[in-house]
């Protein structure tokens, strides 16, 4: 979400960010592993590592190519890690930016969506990050490969932030103002030590600090994953508007230093500069949100897992709305020239 904030309009943050050298080196990981999906002779998808000396081509914004980002909210809870459980991807959001039309699309992927994880098989999509984190593929690597394989798109970059980093972002920016549309109560919100706590949000405008905003973004027991995704996008867009309106450039260096151990991205710094420049030309009304809710159905047979079963044809139709196919280029018209008639002697 930190990098999405930059990508959607915070070009003013970049110079001071780059000045904080130590934090800069921790945040930017341009040599992150890049798994790609292949289909083996048995017809099963599997992942292989892309050679580091031959990375896939990235968007050349001088040619006005679309950029697709995968935003990852990682659950790296210390209690979970101490118990020997791998980190989870609590949030996955696809962000697509069209530099020509200056249009941005956001689509949240529900964590219970049943997908094919290349090299593993069918499982919930949030398992891809956990499985990848236990191998050389890395959590972001396998999560990106899984999204690419199932959603049929190329993910050019990833950006990851954990819960602690999310809170720090908001606290560093002075909190965030959110208009809560309906009362929200959760009696089973995750607490410390695998316990539960009760949370409640009343309707109307509220100023939230990082801890409160994280609770608002994560809760889902009073509604569902799709409503939770809407809340996460609401916070992301509110942060973007608030940062631009308040011209918070003075906090830029502090922000990077505060996030250096909680945020990771493989966007090269110079490309981030280009991405931020695009952000200055994007208007709030040109940021659109999408949902695959109409393309899913629930499957739950207790004590079995709760699953969202996708209709992939319908999912891909929604993806086509968010990322329209490139228009076909009409061939150049050919002109048939008739040879001149032979001149008859008089």
Short mmCIF file of C-alpha atoms in Angstrom, two decimals:
data_model
loop_
_atom_site.label_atom_id
_atom_site.label_comp_id
_atom_site.label_asym_id
_atom_site.label_seq_id
_atom_site.Cartn_x
_atom_site.Cartn_y
_atom_site.Cartn_z
CA UNK A 1 0.00 0.00 0.00
CA UNK A 2 2.95 2.34 0.63
CA UNK A 3 4.13 2.00 -2.95
CA UNK A 4 0.57 2.29 -4.26
CA UNK A 5 0.34 5.62 -2.45
CA UNK A 6 3.42 6.77 -4.33
CA UNK A 7 2.22 5.34 -7.61
CA UNK A 8 -1.15 7.06 -7.41
CA UNK A 9 0.10 10.58 -7.01
CA UNK A 10 3.01 11.19 -4.64
CA UNK A 11 5.79 12.26 -6.97
CA UNK A 12 6.70 14.83 -4.34
CA UNK A 13 7.90 12.05 -2.04
CA UNK A 14 10.68 10.65 -4.20
CA UNK A 15 13.75 12.93 -3.78
CA UNK A 16 13.75 12.84 0.04
CA UNK A 17 13.03 9.11 -0.03
CA UNK A 18 16.12 8.44 -2.08
CA UNK A 19 18.19 10.56 0.30
CA UNK A 20 17.69 8.12 3.19
CA UNK A 21 20.26 5.69 1.84
CA UNK A 22 20.20 2.92 4.43
CA UNK A 23 16.44 2.66 4.49
CA UNK A 24 16.40 2.97 0.70
CA UNK A 25 18.56 -0.13 0.32
CA UNK A 26 16.25 -2.12 2.58
CA UNK A 27 13.03 -1.11 0.84
CA UNK A 28 14.11 -1.57 -2.79
CA UNK A 29 14.87 -5.17 -3.78
CA UNK A 30 15.23 -5.01 -7.58
CA UNK A 31 16.93 -8.43 -7.67
CA UNK A 32 13.98 -10.25 -6.08
CA UNK A 33 13.43 -13.75 -7.53
CA UNK A 34 11.12 -13.83 -10.53
CA UNK A 35 9.34 -17.21 -10.89
CA UNK A 36 7.49 -17.86 -14.15
CA UNK A 37 4.85 -20.48 -14.89
CA UNK A 38 5.32 -23.24 -17.45
CA UNK A 39 3.16 -26.24 -18.29
CA UNK A 40 4.92 -29.59 -18.02
CA UNK A 41 4.32 -32.55 -20.40
CA UNK A 42 1.54 -33.81 -18.10
CA UNK A 43 -0.33 -30.53 -18.63
CA UNK A 44 0.23 -29.36 -15.04
CA UNK A 45 1.40 -25.80 -14.33
CA UNK A 46 4.67 -25.48 -12.46
CA UNK A 47 7.05 -22.66 -11.64
CA UNK A 48 10.64 -22.21 -12.70
CA UNK A 49 13.08 -19.48 -11.76
CA UNK A 50 13.80 -16.77 -14.32
CA UNK A 51 17.59 -16.40 -14.78
CA UNK A 52 18.75 -13.28 -13.01
CA UNK A 53 20.78 -12.19 -16.00
CA UNK A 54 17.70 -12.21 -18.24
CA UNK A 55 14.80 -10.53 -16.40
CA UNK A 56 11.48 -10.17 -18.20
CA UNK A 57 10.95 -6.93 -20.09
CA UNK A 58 9.40 -4.18 -17.99
CA UNK A 59 7.13 -1.38 -19.16
CA UNK A 60 8.78 1.42 -21.08
CA UNK A 61 6.66 4.40 -20.11
CA UNK A 62 8.15 6.44 -22.91
CA UNK A 63 6.12 4.13 -25.16
CA UNK A 64 3.05 4.58 -22.96
CA UNK A 65 2.70 0.94 -21.90
CA UNK A 66 0.34 -0.21 -19.13
CA UNK A 67 1.81 -1.02 -15.71
CA UNK A 68 0.39 -3.74 -13.45
CA UNK A 69 1.32 -3.90 -9.76
CA UNK A 70 0.55 -6.52 -7.11
CA UNK A 71 0.12 -5.03 -3.64
CA UNK A 72 0.64 -7.52 -0.82
CA UNK A 73 -0.43 -7.01 2.77
CA UNK A 74 1.56 -9.60 4.70
CA UNK A 75 0.63 -11.06 8.07
CA UNK A 76 4.03 -11.47 9.73
CA UNK A 77 2.62 -11.62 13.24
CA UNK A 78 5.38 -12.50 15.70
CA UNK A 79 3.11 -14.99 17.51
CA UNK A 80 2.56 -16.80 14.22
CA UNK A 81 6.26 -16.92 13.38
CA UNK A 82 7.24 -18.06 16.89
CA UNK A 83 4.70 -20.87 16.59
CA UNK A 84 6.48 -22.04 13.43
CA UNK A 85 3.71 -20.94 11.07
CA UNK A 86 4.69 -19.15 7.84
CA UNK A 87 3.57 -15.62 7.03
CA UNK A 88 0.28 -15.14 5.18
CA UNK A 89 -0.79 -12.74 2.46
CA UNK A 90 -3.72 -11.14 4.23
CA UNK A 91 -4.35 -8.77 1.31
CA UNK A 92 -3.76 -8.96 -2.45
CA UNK A 93 -4.69 -6.01 -4.68
CA UNK A 94 -4.04 -5.68 -8.39
CA UNK A 95 -3.36 -2.09 -9.47
CA UNK A 96 -3.25 -1.31 -13.18
CA UNK A 97 -2.23 2.06 -14.61
CA UNK A 98 -2.78 3.15 -18.21
CA UNK A 99 -0.30 5.97 -18.93
CA UNK A 100 -2.14 6.98 -22.12
CA UNK A 101 -5.61 7.58 -20.68
CA UNK A 102 -4.34 8.28 -17.13
CA UNK A 103 -6.84 5.70 -15.85
CA UNK A 104 -6.17 3.51 -12.78
CA UNK A 105 -7.96 0.29 -11.83
CA UNK A 106 -7.92 -1.51 -8.48
CA UNK A 107 -9.14 -5.06 -7.90
CA UNK A 108 -8.90 -6.85 -4.55
CA UNK A 109 -8.49 -10.63 -4.58
CA UNK A 110 -10.35 -12.33 -1.69
CA UNK A 111 -8.07 -14.50 0.43
CA UNK A 112 -10.46 -17.50 0.28
CA UNK A 113 -10.54 -17.63 -3.53
CA UNK A 114 -9.84 -21.15 -4.80
CA UNK A 115 -7.07 -21.04 -7.41
CA UNK A 116 -4.44 -23.25 -8.98
CA UNK A 117 -1.09 -22.59 -7.36
CA UNK A 118 1.52 -23.56 -9.97
CA UNK A 119 3.61 -26.50 -8.81
CA UNK A 120 1.27 -27.13 -5.87
CA UNK A 121 -2.33 -27.62 -6.99
CA UNK A 122 -5.63 -26.14 -5.90
CA UNK A 123 -5.75 -24.13 -2.67
CA UNK A 124 -6.79 -20.76 -1.31
CA UNK A 125 -4.86 -17.95 -2.94
CA UNK A 126 -3.40 -16.74 0.34
CA UNK A 127 -1.59 -20.09 0.63
CA UNK A 128 0.62 -19.16 -2.33
CA UNK A 129 2.52 -16.58 -0.27
CA UNK A 130 2.98 -18.99 2.65
CA UNK A 131 4.21 -21.83 0.45
CA UNK A 132 6.52 -19.57 -1.52
CA UNK A 133 8.03 -18.08 1.65
CA UNK A 134 9.36 -21.54 2.54
CA UNK A 135 11.27 -21.90 -0.73
CA UNK A 136 13.57 -20.02 -3.07
CA UNK A 137 10.48 -18.78 -4.91
CA UNK A 138 9.76 -16.40 -1.99
CA UNK A 139 6.29 -15.37 -0.85
CA UNK A 140 5.92 -12.45 -3.28
CA UNK A 141 7.36 -14.57 -6.10
CA UNK A 142 4.86 -17.42 -5.87
CA UNK A 143 1.97 -15.05 -5.12
CA UNK A 144 2.78 -13.09 -8.28
CA UNK A 145 3.13 -16.26 -10.40
CA UNK A 146 -0.22 -17.52 -9.06
CA UNK A 147 -2.01 -14.27 -9.90
CA UNK A 148 -0.48 -14.20 -13.38
CA UNK A 149 -1.47 -17.81 -14.11
CA UNK A 150 -5.07 -17.60 -12.85
CA UNK A 151 -5.98 -14.06 -13.86
CA UNK A 152 -4.20 -14.11 -17.21
CA UNK A 153 -2.22 -10.90 -16.78
CA UNK A 154 1.41 -9.88 -16.37
CA UNK A 155 2.41 -8.45 -13.00
CA UNK A 156 5.34 -6.13 -13.64
CA UNK A 157 6.12 -5.28 -10.01
CA UNK A 158 5.13 -6.19 -6.47
CA UNK A 159 5.01 -4.07 -3.33
CA UNK A 160 4.68 -5.63 0.12
CA UNK A 161 3.90 -4.10 3.50
CA UNK A 162 3.24 -5.90 6.78
CA UNK A 163 0.76 -4.91 9.47
CA UNK A 164 3.35 -2.95 11.45
CA UNK A 165 4.33 -1.01 8.35
CA UNK A 166 0.70 -0.24 7.54
CA UNK A 167 0.23 1.30 10.99
CA UNK A 168 3.47 3.26 10.69
CA UNK A 169 2.44 4.71 7.32
CA UNK A 170 -0.78 6.08 8.75
CA UNK A 171 0.76 7.33 11.99
CA UNK A 172 3.58 9.05 10.10
CA UNK A 173 1.03 10.83 7.91
CA UNK A 174 -0.89 12.00 10.99
CA UNK A 175 -3.71 9.45 10.75
CA UNK A 176 -6.39 9.08 8.13
CA UNK A 177 -9.98 10.35 7.90
CA UNK A 178 -12.51 7.66 6.91
CA UNK A 179 -16.25 7.96 6.34
CA UNK A 180 -17.66 4.71 7.75
CA UNK A 181 -20.83 3.93 5.75
CA UNK A 182 -22.50 1.54 8.22
CA UNK A 183 -22.04 0.27 11.80
CA UNK A 184 -19.40 -2.45 12.01
CA UNK A 185 -18.98 -4.92 14.88
CA UNK A 186 -16.60 -7.86 15.20
CA UNK A 187 -16.59 -10.07 18.31
CA UNK A 188 -13.81 -12.29 16.96
CA UNK A 189 -11.16 -9.86 15.77
CA UNK A 190 -7.66 -11.42 16.12
CA UNK A 191 -5.91 -10.33 19.31
CA UNK A 192 -2.51 -11.02 20.80
CA UNK A 193 -1.40 -14.59 21.39
CA UNK A 194 -4.06 -16.05 19.07
CA UNK A 195 -6.81 -14.55 21.24
CA UNK A 196 -9.88 -12.55 20.20
CA UNK A 197 -11.06 -9.05 20.97
CA UNK A 198 -14.21 -7.08 20.21
CA UNK A 199 -14.14 -4.02 17.97
CA UNK A 200 -16.87 -1.61 16.90
CA UNK A 201 -17.08 1.28 14.40
CA UNK A 202 -19.99 3.71 14.31
CA UNK A 203 -21.05 5.47 11.12
CA UNK A 204 -19.73 8.80 9.90
CA UNK A 205 -16.41 10.59 9.52
CA UNK A 206 -13.72 9.34 11.86
CA UNK A 207 -10.06 10.17 12.33
CA UNK A 208 -8.17 6.89 12.71
CA UNK A 209 -4.64 6.25 13.88
CA UNK A 210 -2.66 3.35 12.46
CA UNK A 211 -3.91 0.72 14.92
CA UNK A 212 -7.55 1.69 14.42
CA UNK A 213 -7.24 1.84 10.64
CA UNK A 214 -5.64 -1.62 10.60
CA UNK A 215 -8.59 -3.01 12.53
CA UNK A 216 -11.01 -1.31 10.13
CA UNK A 217 -9.11 -2.76 7.15
CA UNK A 218 -8.84 -6.31 8.49
CA UNK A 219 -12.21 -7.02 10.11
CA UNK A 220 -14.57 -9.23 8.11
CA UNK A 221 -16.74 -11.24 10.52
CA UNK A 222 -19.63 -8.75 10.43
CA UNK A 223 -19.86 -8.90 6.63
CA UNK A 224 -17.47 -10.64 4.20
CA UNK A 225 -14.18 -10.52 2.32
CA UNK A 226 -15.56 -8.29 -0.42
CA UNK A 227 -16.73 -5.64 2.06
CA UNK A 228 -13.33 -5.86 3.71
CA UNK A 229 -11.69 -5.30 0.32
CA UNK A 230 -13.82 -2.18 -0.16
CA UNK A 231 -12.60 -0.86 3.20
CA UNK A 232 -8.98 -1.46 2.28
CA UNK A 233 -9.38 0.38 -1.00
CA UNK A 234 -11.21 3.16 0.84
CA UNK A 235 -8.24 3.63 3.18
CA UNK A 236 -5.76 3.51 0.31
CA UNK A 237 -7.58 6.22 -1.64
CA UNK A 238 -8.12 8.34 1.47
CA UNK A 239 -4.40 8.20 2.22
CA UNK A 240 -3.60 9.28 -1.31
CA UNK A 241 -5.97 12.24 -1.26
CA UNK A 242 -4.92 13.29 2.23
CA UNK A 243 -1.21 13.16 1.46
CA UNK A 244 -1.57 15.25 -1.69
CA UNK A 245 -3.93 17.78 -0.07
CA UNK A 246 -1.65 18.33 2.93
CA UNK A 247 1.57 18.38 0.91
CA UNK A 248 3.27 16.09 3.41
CA UNK A 249 6.67 16.23 1.76
CA UNK A 250 8.24 17.19 5.07
CA UNK A 251 7.54 13.69 6.40
CA UNK A 252 8.95 11.85 3.39
CA UNK A 253 12.34 10.94 4.85
CA UNK A 254 10.79 9.99 8.16
CA UNK A 255 8.31 7.79 6.30
CA UNK A 256 10.99 5.80 4.48
CA UNK A 257 13.11 5.34 7.60
CA UNK A 258 10.06 4.22 9.55
CA UNK A 259 9.09 1.71 6.86
CA UNK A 260 12.51 0.31 6.00
CA UNK A 261 11.99 -2.97 7.88
CA UNK A 262 8.35 -3.41 6.88
CA UNK A 263 8.09 -2.53 3.17
CA UNK A 264 9.63 -4.31 0.17
CA UNK A 265 9.29 -3.69 -3.55
CA UNK A 266 11.11 -4.74 -6.71
CA UNK A 267 10.34 -1.45 -8.48
CA UNK A 268 13.76 -0.01 -9.44
CA UNK A 269 14.18 3.51 -8.05
CA UNK A 270 14.37 5.14 -11.50
CA UNK A 271 11.20 3.37 -12.58
CA UNK A 272 9.56 4.53 -9.37
CA UNK A 273 10.44 8.07 -10.41
CA UNK A 274 8.66 7.51 -13.73
CA UNK A 275 5.71 5.95 -11.94
CA UNK A 276 5.47 8.86 -9.54
CA UNK A 277 5.55 11.31 -12.44
CA UNK A 278 2.54 9.54 -13.90
CA UNK A 279 0.81 9.96 -10.56
CA UNK A 280 0.85 13.74 -10.88
CA UNK A 281 -1.36 13.44 -13.96
CA UNK A 282 -3.98 11.10 -12.47
CA UNK A 283 -7.21 12.64 -11.15
CA UNK A 284 -9.26 11.07 -8.32
CA UNK A 285 -12.23 10.50 -10.65
CA UNK A 286 -9.97 8.44 -12.91
CA UNK A 287 -9.26 5.83 -10.21
CA UNK A 288 -11.78 2.99 -10.60
CA UNK A 289 -12.45 -0.03 -8.37
CA UNK A 290 -13.56 -3.48 -9.53
CA UNK A 291 -14.86 -6.59 -7.78
CA UNK A 292 -15.11 -10.27 -8.73
CA UNK A 293 -18.04 -10.80 -6.33
CA UNK A 294 -20.50 -11.48 -9.19
CA UNK A 295 -18.12 -14.13 -10.52
CA UNK A 296 -17.86 -16.22 -7.34
CA UNK A 297 -19.96 -18.62 -5.31
CA UNK A 298 -19.52 -19.92 -1.76
CA UNK A 299 -18.65 -23.52 -0.92
CA UNK A 300 -18.61 -24.40 2.77
CA UNK A 301 -19.20 -27.81 4.25
CA UNK A 302 -18.20 -27.64 7.95
CA UNK A 303 -15.77 -28.66 9.25
CA UNK A 304 -14.22 -28.17 5.82
CA UNK A 305 -12.68 -24.84 4.74
CA UNK A 306 -14.69 -21.86 3.57
CA UNK A 307 -14.01 -21.38 -0.15
CA UNK A 308 -14.94 -18.91 -2.86
CA UNK A 309 -15.35 -20.78 -6.12
CA UNK A 310 -14.60 -18.61 -9.15
CA UNK A 311 -16.32 -18.68 -12.50
CA UNK A 312 -13.12 -18.01 -14.41
CA UNK A 313 -14.87 -17.02 -17.61
CA UNK A 314 -16.77 -14.33 -15.69
CA UNK A 315 -13.62 -13.32 -13.80
CA UNK A 316 -11.75 -12.81 -17.05
CA UNK A 317 -14.63 -10.70 -18.38
CA UNK A 318 -14.23 -8.41 -15.36
CA UNK A 319 -10.49 -8.33 -15.92
CA UNK A 320 -11.19 -7.34 -19.51
CA UNK A 321 -13.21 -4.37 -18.25
CA UNK A 322 -10.38 -3.27 -15.99
CA UNK A 323 -7.63 -4.00 -18.52
CA UNK A 324 -9.21 -3.69 -21.97
CA UNK A 325 -7.41 -5.59 -24.73
CA UNK A 326 -5.20 -3.54 -26.96
CA UNK A 327 -7.13 -2.40 -30.02
CA UNK A 328 -6.20 -4.21 -33.19
CA UNK A 329 -4.07 -2.15 -35.50
CA UNK A 330 -5.69 -1.93 -38.92
CA UNK A 331 -3.33 -2.79 -41.76
CA UNK A 332 -2.15 0.04 -43.90
CA UNK A 333 -4.43 0.40 -46.96
CA UNK A 334 -2.86 -0.76 -50.15
CA UNK A 335 -3.34 1.20 -53.33
CA UNK A 336 -3.56 -0.76 -56.50
CA UNK A 337 -1.85 1.11 -59.32
CA UNK A 338 -2.73 0.05 -62.82
CA UNK A 339 0.13 0.19 -65.27
CA UNK A 340 -0.36 2.80 -67.96
CA UNK A 341 -1.89 1.57 -71.19
CA UNK A 342 0.57 0.91 -73.89
CA UNK A 343 0.89 3.83 -76.28
CA UNK A 344 -0.32 2.84 -79.73
CA UNK A 345 1.63 4.28 -82.60
CA UNK A 346 -0.31 6.68 -84.82
#
